[in-house]
Amino acid sequence: MTQAALPLLVSALAAHSLGGLVAFVTRRRVGRWLSDALALLAAAGLIGAGSLALLAEAPLTTSVARLGNLSSYRLRVDRLAGLMLVLQGVIEWFVALAMPRLLVTEGDERRQGLVRAACHVLGAALTLVFVADDTLLWIAGWQGVAVSSFLVMVVSGDRAGRRAGFGYAVITQVGLACLMAALLLLARDAGGLDFAALRAATVHGRPGLFVAFAGLVGFAALAGLAPLHLWLRYLNPVVAAPAAALIGGVAVLAGAFGMVRFSFELVPPPSWQWSVVVIVLGCASVLYGVLYALLERDLVRVVACFAVHGVGLIFVGIGVASLARAEGAQGVAALALGATLMQLLAHAGAIALMALAAGAVRVAAGADLERLGGLARTMPASSTGFVLALASVCGLPPLLGFAAHWAVVQALFRGLGLHGDVARLLLPAVLGVVVLASAAGLGVAVRVLGPVFLGRPRAGREGREIGGGARLALWGLSLLLIVGGAAAGAVGALTTRAMAGLGLGDAATLAAGAGRAALQRTTVLAGPATSVAPAVLTGVGIAIALLVWLGGRGAARVRRGPSWSGGATPSSDAQYTASAFAQPLRHVFRKLLWPGTVLARLRPGERPEQQVGVVEARVYVPLRRVLLWVGEVARWAQRETVLHCLTYVFIMLVTLLAAVMLWA
Amino acid sequence: MTGLLAVAAAEALLLVLAAPLLGGLARTLRARLEGRRGPGVLQSYRDLGKLMRRGPVISDDASGVSLMAPALVFGAMVTAAALVPIGAGWGALAFAGDAVALLGVLAAGRFVLALAAFDAGGALAAGGSAREVTIGTLLMPTLMLALVSAGLAAGSTGLGPMAAALAQRGFQGAGEAQVLALAAVALAVLADTGRIPFDDPDTRLELAMTQGALWRDLSGRHLGLVRWAADVEQLVLLVLIANIFIPGGRVVVPGADSSTLAALAIALAIVVGKVVAVTVGYALVERATARLRFFRAPDLLGVAFAAALVGTIFALYGGAA
């Protein structure tokens, strides 16, 4: 039975290839339909293959082909890969449903076809990333992800798209170069390129440290971790909503998955310094994701900010797990990794839903927060989706995000009990940052939802609800977040099962409630000595609310009247804006956002959306200046005299030899 | 066990019913301290009764959010009341939620209310919402860290185990960690309930207000529900302080020999005494201080956060020694 997973997987890959080809060569309506149908088929295949792999007792492996004696191109579907395949399949399914209606922002049929084709390639590459079992295939998969995402960005053909694509290409190629260096260095010691050899290898000392940090840079770039998150900010406004959902909801998380596979399977346990760096970078992402979201004026950029926030939380989980493993506390490590996987699932659903809902709003009325208003009455599916996605990201019960937050807090709480000053001094602050970011995220949620969906329409834009499959996708993903949160225990059991192969011993620590009743086993998420049942809490709350509401209805009627605001009926332009709402929080966090200025003041002629964040201004702009300067200086080597050339060769030789001597 | 659950549920119901009394007590105390007679302790109930009998008026522009929000906020706060241990060692819903869930439920209530302020399209309520959200953002990590440092002794994030651990320990081992956590949580609760250094609960139509402005577009039954919910939230937080941060309590642990009605009555009396004492303390603070400019309030909350953080680190090192 479980052997059917591999044929399913291969047919999913074939469907993606065929769909990409069809979308690329034809502009007819039949071709578009066929492409979307093939995407649905591929998604179903991925869900099937992933579920079978999750159920399987042992990982399924196969060799694809042999090229010389370099590598054997092995595929391996273990439970972790199974979880990721199910995730990818579910998101892809909804994205394919939403594709026809949400692609209208892309203009003519040719571009729509190109976006579809790029999405197919992205899907196939992601599948490859999840199931690859040797270095070359893995790198090829990552390169496929990078190239197809780049294509999605540049097909729109405008200047912003090209700029965003170029930035993305630079960051991901630097990351991939680091990743390749790490894997090849590892393979040199292992004596082979397939992962089975890599797992057995042990690299210690300075090369080991280099491998661990190079891998971190690689996956941070691919996952959009601060300070390499910049491409996410520029990506979302220039790509169509389905592609944004696919990249933010799956591709970014593939980076997090790669990090888990890399640091828990392929390399020997990295030192605690490495874990601390991961945790600190994760915290920076968590905080800056939310703080950027306070500044953004563009609805789709807010989605990108929350993507950075969620990735940060995932990396915090990975860092805590790794720190616990370095100290030999396997139980805490298992708890933290389980929380990480749960966060990964919650994040994927919420970001995909948010991206699709933002796309629907963008199609209907534009994406400028200051010009939208009152959309809840005309766009119920989009507004419900947006509310649920934001509430889930910020960890409100009963949504899946709450269960994930709860698990992260449990992991941090258990982590406090680790010995060693690092955990004791670092983790309380990490806990504070995580909770602060979630609370500030609620502020951002109100800032986005209030002005956009409530009140009156601004600038005369009413907005019509998106129809067809897109609406179905919005409702479906919303339902998934609710059901996932209500059945938090089942999701926890799933993630526990998925990490069984990661060498953390018996990972049943997370599901400690073995002797519970059947109802509790599905709804209760149990950690050591505590448990929560978000469904029960919410059920009780809503039941009381219903009772109160029904009781009140009998007492006295609700009347309606014109709005009143201090003596006058407010005009729609006098409503509170998103920028005004964010002002107190911006004031509070001004030191973190932009040192030296009081209220992120605008320079003359500058629009708020042109403001760059502190990372961009303090890291990227100087870096670019330095690189340009180096280019200028290096130009003299290109003067065509023999003397210059020989001097250049001599200097490079000495430099490289010195580097090699220092290394050895 | 079922008996204890019934007792806990009855206690939660009592808490919800007694919540307006606490608001009345605070108002009367403050009036007396200022040399006024004040409206009397039961005035809150009279106000509430008057509001609940009246139908609300909502804006023509309002969506369904305005209709649902007051009931939802009330539901959230009642759920929160069922999560905290009062006299019995466990809240009625303790099996379904711990400290993290409590903060989540409180945040959900705040979120719904802050969102509903935008519904009528008026700028005053939305401004109040912005200030409420700012304060809420800053006090959430403080509450979480303080609860976590209390949880360290119990080895769990459950509120019941925390209260039991504190009751068992009593005044012994009440070190600097506990003092810092208490100070932090007291400041946070002061901010959360909109008391004087942060907000003035007695004025209503002033622009610089938090809660008063947030409730600006509510009327009739809706206003009554939201005010009642705010009272419940305040009492829940005070009970939390009394049972988890002030030593010297007694909780009736399920299964123990002392779980008789007399023991329960004593435990409850101690909790009521502590809550009244904290209320008197707050009234004195309100009498002695002036209201802060809104942009100064984050500094004070920053102090609370720092205290909670240092308290947690102290608790971690204190546990090892």
PDB file of N, CA and C in Angstrom, chain A residues 377 396 406 410 413-414 416 421 424 431 435 439-440 443 450 454-456 530-533 541 544-545 548 552 556-564 566 575-576 581 584 587-588, chain B residues 55-62 71 78-79 95-96 98 111 115 118-121 126-127 129-130 133-134 137 144-145 148 151 155-158 216 221 225 295 298 316-317 320:
ATOM      1  N   ARG A 377     -18.531  44.407   4.039  1.00  0.00           N
ATOM      2  CA  ARG A 377     -19.902  44.134   3.617  1.00  0.00           C
ATOM      3  C   ARG A 377     -19.963  43.570   2.213  1.00  0.00           C
ATOM      4  N   LEU A 396      -4.138  33.702  18.333  1.00  0.00           N
ATOM      5  CA  LEU A 396      -5.396  33.771  19.082  1.00  0.00           C
ATOM      6  C   LEU A 396      -6.103  32.416  19.011  1.00  0.00           C
ATOM      7  N   TRP A 406       1.439  28.157  21.427  1.00  0.00           N
ATOM      8  CA  TRP A 406       1.445  27.483  22.725  1.00  0.00           C
ATOM      9  C   TRP A 406       2.615  26.502  22.789  1.00  0.00           C
ATOM     10  N   GLN A 410       5.766  26.593  25.273  1.00  0.00           N
ATOM     11  CA  GLN A 410       6.112  25.419  26.092  1.00  0.00           C
ATOM     12  C   GLN A 410       7.581  25.043  25.904  1.00  0.00           C
ATOM     13  N   PHE A 413       9.688  27.502  27.648  1.00  0.00           N
ATOM     14  CA  PHE A 413       9.560  27.330  29.098  1.00  0.00           C
ATOM     15  C   PHE A 413      10.401  26.155  29.572  1.00  0.00           C
ATOM     16  N   ARG A 414      10.316  25.043  28.808  1.00  0.00           N
ATOM     17  CA  ARG A 414      11.154  23.886  29.166  1.00  0.00           C
ATOM     18  C   ARG A 414      12.618  24.214  28.967  1.00  0.00           C
ATOM     19  N   LEU A 416      14.062  26.919  29.543  1.00  0.00           N
ATOM     20  CA  LEU A 416      14.586  27.687  30.680  1.00  0.00           C
ATOM     21  C   LEU A 416      15.240  26.765  31.698  1.00  0.00           C
ATOM     22  N   ASP A 421      24.540  29.061  31.488  1.00  0.00           N
ATOM     23  CA  ASP A 421      24.137  30.458  31.569  1.00  0.00           C
ATOM     24  C   ASP A 421      23.497  30.944  30.280  1.00  0.00           C
ATOM     25  N   ARG A 424      19.809  30.361  30.326  1.00  0.00           N
ATOM     26  CA  ARG A 424      19.146  31.129  31.388  1.00  0.00           C
ATOM     27  C   ARG A 424      19.092  32.611  31.090  1.00  0.00           C
ATOM     28  N   LEU A 431      11.653  34.748  24.977  1.00  0.00           N
ATOM     29  CA  LEU A 431      10.227  34.608  25.273  1.00  0.00           C
ATOM     30  C   LEU A 431       9.545  35.973  25.239  1.00  0.00           C
ATOM     31  N   VAL A 435       6.542  37.050  22.561  1.00  0.00           N
ATOM     32  CA  VAL A 435       5.215  37.503  22.999  1.00  0.00           C
ATOM     33  C   VAL A 435       4.973  38.946  22.587  1.00  0.00           C
ATOM     34  N   ALA A 439       1.918  40.279  20.290  1.00  0.00           N
ATOM     35  CA  ALA A 439       1.005  41.337  20.732  1.00  0.00           C
ATOM     36  C   ALA A 439       1.040  42.508  19.763  1.00  0.00           C
ATOM     37  N   ALA A 440       2.235  42.884  19.302  1.00  0.00           N
ATOM     38  CA  ALA A 440       2.332  43.959  18.319  1.00  0.00           C
ATOM     39  C   ALA A 440       1.688  43.530  17.006  1.00  0.00           C
ATOM     40  N   GLY A 443      -1.761  44.388  17.057  1.00  0.00           N
ATOM     41  CA  GLY A 443      -1.905  45.799  16.725  1.00  0.00           C
ATOM     42  C   GLY A 443      -1.908  46.006  15.229  1.00  0.00           C
ATOM     43  N   GLY A 450      -9.156  47.082  10.455  1.00  0.00           N
ATOM     44  CA  GLY A 450     -10.105  48.157  10.760  1.00  0.00           C
ATOM     45  C   GLY A 450     -10.298  49.085   9.578  1.00  0.00           C
ATOM     46  N   LEU A 454     -13.604  47.677   7.672  1.00  0.00           N
ATOM     47  CA  LEU A 454     -14.725  48.249   8.423  1.00  0.00           C
ATOM     48  C   LEU A 454     -14.891  49.725   8.064  1.00  0.00           C
ATOM     49  N   GLY A 455     -15.922  50.332   8.640  1.00  0.00           N
ATOM     50  CA  GLY A 455     -16.171  51.734   8.355  1.00  0.00           C
ATOM     51  C   GLY A 455     -16.797  51.905   6.979  1.00  0.00           C
ATOM     52  N   ARG A 456     -16.476  53.050   6.357  1.00  0.00           N
ATOM     53  CA  ARG A 456     -17.067  53.327   5.049  1.00  0.00           C
ATOM     54  C   ARG A 456     -16.033  53.215   3.948  1.00  0.00           C
ATOM     55  N   THR A 530       0.985  20.060  31.490  1.00  0.00           N
ATOM     56  CA  THR A 530      -0.123  20.961  31.174  1.00  0.00           C
ATOM     57  C   THR A 530      -0.784  20.509  29.883  1.00  0.00           C
ATOM     58  N   SER A 531      -1.958  21.059  29.660  1.00  0.00           N
ATOM     59  CA  SER A 531      -2.627  20.767  28.408  1.00  0.00           C
ATOM     60  C   SER A 531      -3.537  21.937  28.085  1.00  0.00           C
ATOM     61  N   VAL A 532      -3.839  22.092  26.803  1.00  0.00           N
ATOM     62  CA  VAL A 532      -4.852  23.067  26.410  1.00  0.00           C
ATOM     63  C   VAL A 532      -5.803  22.409  25.436  1.00  0.00           C
ATOM     64  N   ALA A 533      -7.029  22.884  25.453  1.00  0.00           N
ATOM     65  CA  ALA A 533      -8.014  22.456  24.467  1.00  0.00           C
ATOM     66  C   ALA A 533      -8.644  23.719  23.908  1.00  0.00           C
ATOM     67  N   GLY A 541     -16.651  30.137  25.205  1.00  0.00           N
ATOM     68  CA  GLY A 541     -16.753  31.585  24.986  1.00  0.00           C
ATOM     69  C   GLY A 541     -17.867  31.927  24.025  1.00  0.00           C
ATOM     70  N   ILE A 544     -21.375  31.299  25.520  1.00  0.00           N
ATOM     71  CA  ILE A 544     -21.800  32.379  26.418  1.00  0.00           C
ATOM     72  C   ILE A 544     -22.212  33.607  25.615  1.00  0.00           C
ATOM     73  N   ALA A 545     -21.399  33.925  24.592  1.00  0.00           N
ATOM     74  CA  ALA A 545     -21.715  35.078  23.759  1.00  0.00           C
ATOM     75  C   ALA A 545     -23.075  34.909  23.090  1.00  0.00           C
ATOM     76  N   VAL A 548     -25.865  35.394  25.649  1.00  0.00           N
ATOM     77  CA  VAL A 548     -26.035  36.806  25.972  1.00  0.00           C
ATOM     78  C   VAL A 548     -26.726  37.529  24.829  1.00  0.00           C
ATOM     79  N   GLY A 552     -30.334  39.184  24.986  1.00  0.00           N
ATOM     80  CA  GLY A 552     -30.457  40.626  24.789  1.00  0.00           C
ATOM     81  C   GLY A 552     -31.454  40.975  23.702  1.00  0.00           C
ATOM     82  N   ALA A 556     -34.583  44.459  24.159  1.00  0.00           N
ATOM     83  CA  ALA A 556     -34.840  45.728  23.480  1.00  0.00           C
ATOM     84  C   ALA A 556     -34.206  45.683  22.103  1.00  0.00           C
ATOM     85  N   ARG A 557     -34.847  46.332  21.157  1.00  0.00           N
ATOM     86  CA  ARG A 557     -34.438  46.269  19.772  1.00  0.00           C
ATOM     87  C   ARG A 557     -33.166  47.094  19.518  1.00  0.00           C
ATOM     88  N   VAL A 558     -32.371  46.661  18.549  1.00  0.00           N
ATOM     89  CA  VAL A 558     -31.233  47.463  18.113  1.00  0.00           C
ATOM     90  C   VAL A 558     -31.738  48.491  17.120  1.00  0.00           C
ATOM     91  N   ARG A 559     -31.421  49.743  17.355  1.00  0.00           N
ATOM     92  CA  ARG A 559     -31.806  50.775  16.399  1.00  0.00           C
ATOM     93  C   ARG A 559     -30.584  51.252  15.649  1.00  0.00           C
ATOM     94  N   ARG A 560     -30.819  51.846  14.484  1.00  0.00           N
ATOM     95  CA  ARG A 560     -29.713  52.356  13.691  1.00  0.00           C
ATOM     96  C   ARG A 560     -29.853  53.850  13.524  1.00  0.00           C
ATOM     97  N   GLY A 561     -28.733  54.526  13.434  1.00  0.00           N
ATOM     98  CA  GLY A 561     -28.752  55.959  13.214  1.00  0.00           C
ATOM     99  C   GLY A 561     -27.476  56.371  12.525  1.00  0.00           C
ATOM    100  N   PRO A 562     -27.411  57.637  12.127  1.00  0.00           N
ATOM    101  CA  PRO A 562     -26.184  58.089  11.466  1.00  0.00           C
ATOM    102  C   PRO A 562     -25.010  58.094  12.444  1.00  0.00           C
ATOM    103  N   SER A 563     -23.817  57.896  11.906  1.00  0.00           N
ATOM    104  CA  SER A 563     -22.622  57.963  12.754  1.00  0.00           C
ATOM    105  C   SER A 563     -22.491  59.361  13.334  1.00  0.00           C
ATOM    106  N   TRP A 564     -21.907  59.442  14.501  1.00  0.00           N
ATOM    107  CA  TRP A 564     -21.753  60.726  15.170  1.00  0.00           C
ATOM    108  C   TRP A 564     -20.334  60.823  15.667  1.00  0.00           C
ATOM    109  N   GLY A 566     -18.375  63.596  17.550  1.00  0.00           N
ATOM    110  CA  GLY A 566     -18.127  64.887  18.176  1.00  0.00           C
ATOM    111  C   GLY A 566     -18.937  66.003  17.550  1.00  0.00           C
ATOM    112  N   GLN A 575     -12.236  59.359   8.359  1.00  0.00           N
ATOM    113  CA  GLN A 575     -12.027  58.155   9.175  1.00  0.00           C
ATOM    114  C   GLN A 575     -10.554  58.031   9.557  1.00  0.00           C
ATOM    115  N   TYR A 576     -10.355  57.305  10.628  1.00  0.00           N
ATOM    116  CA  TYR A 576      -8.986  57.072  11.080  1.00  0.00           C
ATOM    117  C   TYR A 576      -8.244  56.258  10.037  1.00  0.00           C
ATOM    118  N   PHE A 581      -3.282  55.126  12.965  1.00  0.00           N
ATOM    119  CA  PHE A 581      -3.427  54.087  13.973  1.00  0.00           C
ATOM    120  C   PHE A 581      -2.066  53.579  14.441  1.00  0.00           C
ATOM    121  N   PRO A 584       1.165  55.673  17.483  1.00  0.00           N
ATOM    122  CA  PRO A 584       1.675  55.456  18.846  1.00  0.00           C
ATOM    123  C   PRO A 584       2.684  54.307  18.923  1.00  0.00           C
ATOM    124  N   HIS A 587       5.900  55.333  17.517  1.00  0.00           N
ATOM    125  CA  HIS A 587       6.610  56.190  18.465  1.00  0.00           C
ATOM    126  C   HIS A 587       7.321  55.350  19.509  1.00  0.00           C
ATOM    127  N   VAL A 588       6.621  54.344  20.025  1.00  0.00           N
ATOM    128  CA  VAL A 588       7.217  53.509  21.073  1.00  0.00           C
ATOM    129  C   VAL A 588       8.456  52.782  20.552  1.00  0.00           C
TER     130      VAL A 588
ATOM    131  N   GLY B  55     -32.065  49.367  24.557  1.00  0.00           N
ATOM    132  CA  GLY B  55     -31.576  48.853  23.284  1.00  0.00           C
ATOM    133  C   GLY B  55     -30.445  49.721  22.765  1.00  0.00           C
ATOM    134  N   PRO B  56     -29.457  49.105  22.130  1.00  0.00           N
ATOM    135  CA  PRO B  56     -28.334  49.886  21.611  1.00  0.00           C
ATOM    136  C   PRO B  56     -28.694  50.606  20.318  1.00  0.00           C
ATOM    137  N   VAL B  57     -27.997  51.681  20.058  1.00  0.00           N
ATOM    138  CA  VAL B  57     -28.107  52.370  18.775  1.00  0.00           C
ATOM    139  C   VAL B  57     -26.781  52.180  18.058  1.00  0.00           C
ATOM    140  N   ILE B  58     -26.812  51.629  16.849  1.00  0.00           N
ATOM    141  CA  ILE B  58     -25.553  51.484  16.130  1.00  0.00           C
ATOM    142  C   ILE B  58     -25.603  52.266  14.834  1.00  0.00           C
ATOM    143  N   SER B  59     -24.427  52.493  14.281  1.00  0.00           N
ATOM    144  CA  SER B  59     -24.299  53.376  13.134  1.00  0.00           C
ATOM    145  C   SER B  59     -24.878  52.736  11.878  1.00  0.00           C
ATOM    146  N   ASP B  60     -25.339  53.581  10.979  1.00  0.00           N
ATOM    147  CA  ASP B  60     -25.816  53.083   9.684  1.00  0.00           C
ATOM    148  C   ASP B  60     -24.709  52.367   8.924  1.00  0.00           C
ATOM    149  N   ASP B  61     -23.469  52.794   9.173  1.00  0.00           N
ATOM    150  CA  ASP B  61     -22.344  52.215   8.432  1.00  0.00           C
ATOM    151  C   ASP B  61     -21.842  50.918   9.051  1.00  0.00           C
ATOM    152  N   ALA B  62     -22.371  50.584  10.231  1.00  0.00           N
ATOM    153  CA  ALA B  62     -21.778  49.464  10.958  1.00  0.00           C
ATOM    154  C   ALA B  62     -22.102  48.135  10.290  1.00  0.00           C
ATOM    155  N   ALA B  71     -21.001  40.938  22.785  1.00  0.00           N
ATOM    156  CA  ALA B  71     -21.267  39.604  23.330  1.00  0.00           C
ATOM    157  C   ALA B  71     -20.005  38.750  23.319  1.00  0.00           C
ATOM    158  N   VAL B  78     -15.693  35.941  30.451  1.00  0.00           N
ATOM    159  CA  VAL B  78     -16.250  34.897  31.325  1.00  0.00           C
ATOM    160  C   VAL B  78     -15.406  33.627  31.213  1.00  0.00           C
ATOM    161  N   THR B  79     -14.970  33.315  29.981  1.00  0.00           N
ATOM    162  CA  THR B  79     -14.083  32.162  29.807  1.00  0.00           C
ATOM    163  C   THR B  79     -12.804  32.355  30.614  1.00  0.00           C
ATOM    164  N   PHE B  95      -8.620  22.339  32.788  1.00  0.00           N
ATOM    165  CA  PHE B  95      -8.158  21.235  31.951  1.00  0.00           C
ATOM    166  C   PHE B  95      -7.970  21.676  30.511  1.00  0.00           C
ATOM    167  N   ALA B  96      -8.617  22.796  30.148  1.00  0.00           N
ATOM    168  CA  ALA B  96      -8.574  23.215  28.753  1.00  0.00           C
ATOM    169  C   ALA B  96      -7.650  24.405  28.525  1.00  0.00           C
ATOM    170  N   ASP B  98      -4.098  26.926  30.144  1.00  0.00           N
ATOM    171  CA  ASP B  98      -3.110  27.312  31.152  1.00  0.00           C
ATOM    172  C   ASP B  98      -2.883  28.827  31.080  1.00  0.00           C
ATOM    173  N   PHE B 111      -8.725  42.231  21.100  1.00  0.00           N
ATOM    174  CA  PHE B 111      -8.662  42.334  19.640  1.00  0.00           C
ATOM    175  C   PHE B 111     -10.041  42.644  19.061  1.00  0.00           C
ATOM    176  N   LEU B 115     -11.090  46.127  17.196  1.00  0.00           N
ATOM    177  CA  LEU B 115     -11.543  46.072  15.814  1.00  0.00           C
ATOM    178  C   LEU B 115     -12.908  46.742  15.659  1.00  0.00           C
ATOM    179  N   PHE B 118     -13.606  50.506  14.861  1.00  0.00           N
ATOM    180  CA  PHE B 118     -13.525  51.072  13.521  1.00  0.00           C
ATOM    181  C   PHE B 118     -14.851  51.003  12.786  1.00  0.00           C
ATOM    182  N   ASP B 119     -15.795  50.269  13.341  1.00  0.00           N
ATOM    183  CA  ASP B 119     -16.963  49.888  12.555  1.00  0.00           C
ATOM    184  C   ASP B 119     -17.859  51.058  12.193  1.00  0.00           C
ATOM    185  N   ALA B 120     -17.984  52.031  13.113  1.00  0.00           N
ATOM    186  CA  ALA B 120     -18.885  53.135  12.837  1.00  0.00           C
ATOM    187  C   ALA B 120     -18.238  54.197  11.963  1.00  0.00           C
ATOM    188  N   GLY B 121     -16.939  54.105  11.760  1.00  0.00           N
ATOM    189  CA  GLY B 121     -16.266  55.078  10.917  1.00  0.00           C
ATOM    190  C   GLY B 121     -15.873  56.360  11.629  1.00  0.00           C
ATOM    191  N   ALA B 126     -11.620  55.091  17.041  1.00  0.00           N
ATOM    192  CA  ALA B 126     -10.450  54.454  16.444  1.00  0.00           C
ATOM    193  C   ALA B 126      -9.171  54.943  17.124  1.00  0.00           C
ATOM    194  N   GLY B 127      -9.164  56.219  17.508  1.00  0.00           N
ATOM    195  CA  GLY B 127      -7.999  56.730  18.240  1.00  0.00           C
ATOM    196  C   GLY B 127      -7.835  56.025  19.573  1.00  0.00           C
ATOM    197  N   SER B 129      -8.841  53.091  20.178  1.00  0.00           N
ATOM    198  CA  SER B 129      -8.404  51.741  19.836  1.00  0.00           C
ATOM    199  C   SER B 129      -6.887  51.704  19.649  1.00  0.00           C
ATOM    200  N   ALA B 130      -6.343  52.720  18.972  1.00  0.00           N
ATOM    201  CA  ALA B 130      -4.890  52.763  18.759  1.00  0.00           C
ATOM    202  C   ALA B 130      -4.146  52.789  20.082  1.00  0.00           C
ATOM    203  N   VAL B 133      -4.456  49.433  21.934  1.00  0.00           N
ATOM    204  CA  VAL B 133      -3.607  48.405  21.323  1.00  0.00           C
ATOM    205  C   VAL B 133      -2.138  48.637  21.707  1.00  0.00           C
ATOM    206  N   THR B 134      -1.740  49.906  21.752  1.00  0.00           N
ATOM    207  CA  THR B 134      -0.355  50.203  22.132  1.00  0.00           C
ATOM    208  C   THR B 134      -0.066  49.695  23.537  1.00  0.00           C
ATOM    209  N   THR B 137      -0.058  45.902  23.697  1.00  0.00           N
ATOM    210  CA  THR B 137       1.177  45.333  23.143  1.00  0.00           C
ATOM    211  C   THR B 137       2.288  45.315  24.177  1.00  0.00           C
ATOM    212  N   MET B 144       3.302  37.756  30.533  1.00  0.00           N
ATOM    213  CA  MET B 144       3.765  36.410  30.202  1.00  0.00           C
ATOM    214  C   MET B 144       5.025  36.061  30.993  1.00  0.00           C
ATOM    215  N   LEU B 145       5.980  36.983  31.039  1.00  0.00           N
ATOM    216  CA  LEU B 145       7.228  36.686  31.742  1.00  0.00           C
ATOM    217  C   LEU B 145       6.993  36.514  33.231  1.00  0.00           C
ATOM    218  N   VAL B 148       5.509  33.203  33.741  1.00  0.00           N
ATOM    219  CA  VAL B 148       6.502  32.154  33.540  1.00  0.00           C
ATOM    220  C   VAL B 148       7.423  32.044  34.755  1.00  0.00           C
ATOM    221  N   GLY B 151       5.687  30.229  37.189  1.00  0.00           N
ATOM    222  CA  GLY B 151       5.547  28.842  36.793  1.00  0.00           C
ATOM    223  C   GLY B 151       6.805  28.026  37.006  1.00  0.00           C
ATOM    224  N   GLY B 155       7.010  24.243  37.912  1.00  0.00           N
ATOM    225  CA  GLY B 155       7.437  23.374  36.827  1.00  0.00           C
ATOM    226  C   GLY B 155       6.377  23.194  35.767  1.00  0.00           C
ATOM    227  N   SER B 156       5.478  24.141  35.654  1.00  0.00           N
ATOM    228  CA  SER B 156       4.379  24.006  34.706  1.00  0.00           C
ATOM    229  C   SER B 156       3.829  25.388  34.376  1.00  0.00           C
ATOM    230  N   THR B 157       3.212  25.498  33.195  1.00  0.00           N
ATOM    231  CA  THR B 157       2.565  26.760  32.869  1.00  0.00           C
ATOM    232  C   THR B 157       1.091  26.748  33.276  1.00  0.00           C
ATOM    233  N   GLY B 158       0.647  25.716  33.942  1.00  0.00           N
ATOM    234  CA  GLY B 158      -0.732  25.669  34.405  1.00  0.00           C
ATOM    235  C   GLY B 158      -0.943  26.624  35.576  1.00  0.00           C
ATOM    236  N   ARG B 216     -16.618  54.583  22.721  1.00  0.00           N
ATOM    237  CA  ARG B 216     -17.283  55.792  22.311  1.00  0.00           C
ATOM    238  C   ARG B 216     -18.567  55.516  21.519  1.00  0.00           C
ATOM    239  N   ARG B 221     -27.381  48.281  25.779  1.00  0.00           N
ATOM    240  CA  ARG B 221     -26.986  46.943  26.214  1.00  0.00           C
ATOM    241  C   ARG B 221     -25.533  46.640  25.850  1.00  0.00           C
ATOM    242  N   LEU B 225     -22.653  45.524  28.457  1.00  0.00           N
ATOM    243  CA  LEU B 225     -21.895  44.266  28.365  1.00  0.00           C
ATOM    244  C   LEU B 225     -20.393  44.527  28.386  1.00  0.00           C
ATOM    245  N   PHE B 295       2.385  59.409  25.885  1.00  0.00           N
ATOM    246  CA  PHE B 295       3.656  58.913  25.366  1.00  0.00           C
ATOM    247  C   PHE B 295       4.689  58.660  26.458  1.00  0.00           C
ATOM    248  N   PRO B 298       4.543  54.321  27.947  1.00  0.00           N
ATOM    249  CA  PRO B 298       5.396  53.199  27.546  1.00  0.00           C
ATOM    250  C   PRO B 298       6.666  53.074  28.387  1.00  0.00           C
ATOM    251  N   LEU B 316      15.451  31.850  37.830  1.00  0.00           N
ATOM    252  CA  LEU B 316      16.205  30.738  37.243  1.00  0.00           C
ATOM    253  C   LEU B 316      17.452  30.436  38.052  1.00  0.00           C
ATOM    254  N   TYR B 317      18.164  31.496  38.474  1.00  0.00           N
ATOM    255  CA  TYR B 317      19.379  31.256  39.240  1.00  0.00           C
ATOM    256  C   TYR B 317      19.069  30.885  40.676  1.00  0.00           C
ATOM    257  N   ALA B 320      18.473  27.216  41.140  1.00  0.00           N
ATOM    258  CA  ALA B 320      19.626  26.326  41.066  1.00  0.00           C
ATOM    259  C   ALA B 320      20.406  26.331  42.367  1.00  0.00           C
TER     260      ALA B 320
END
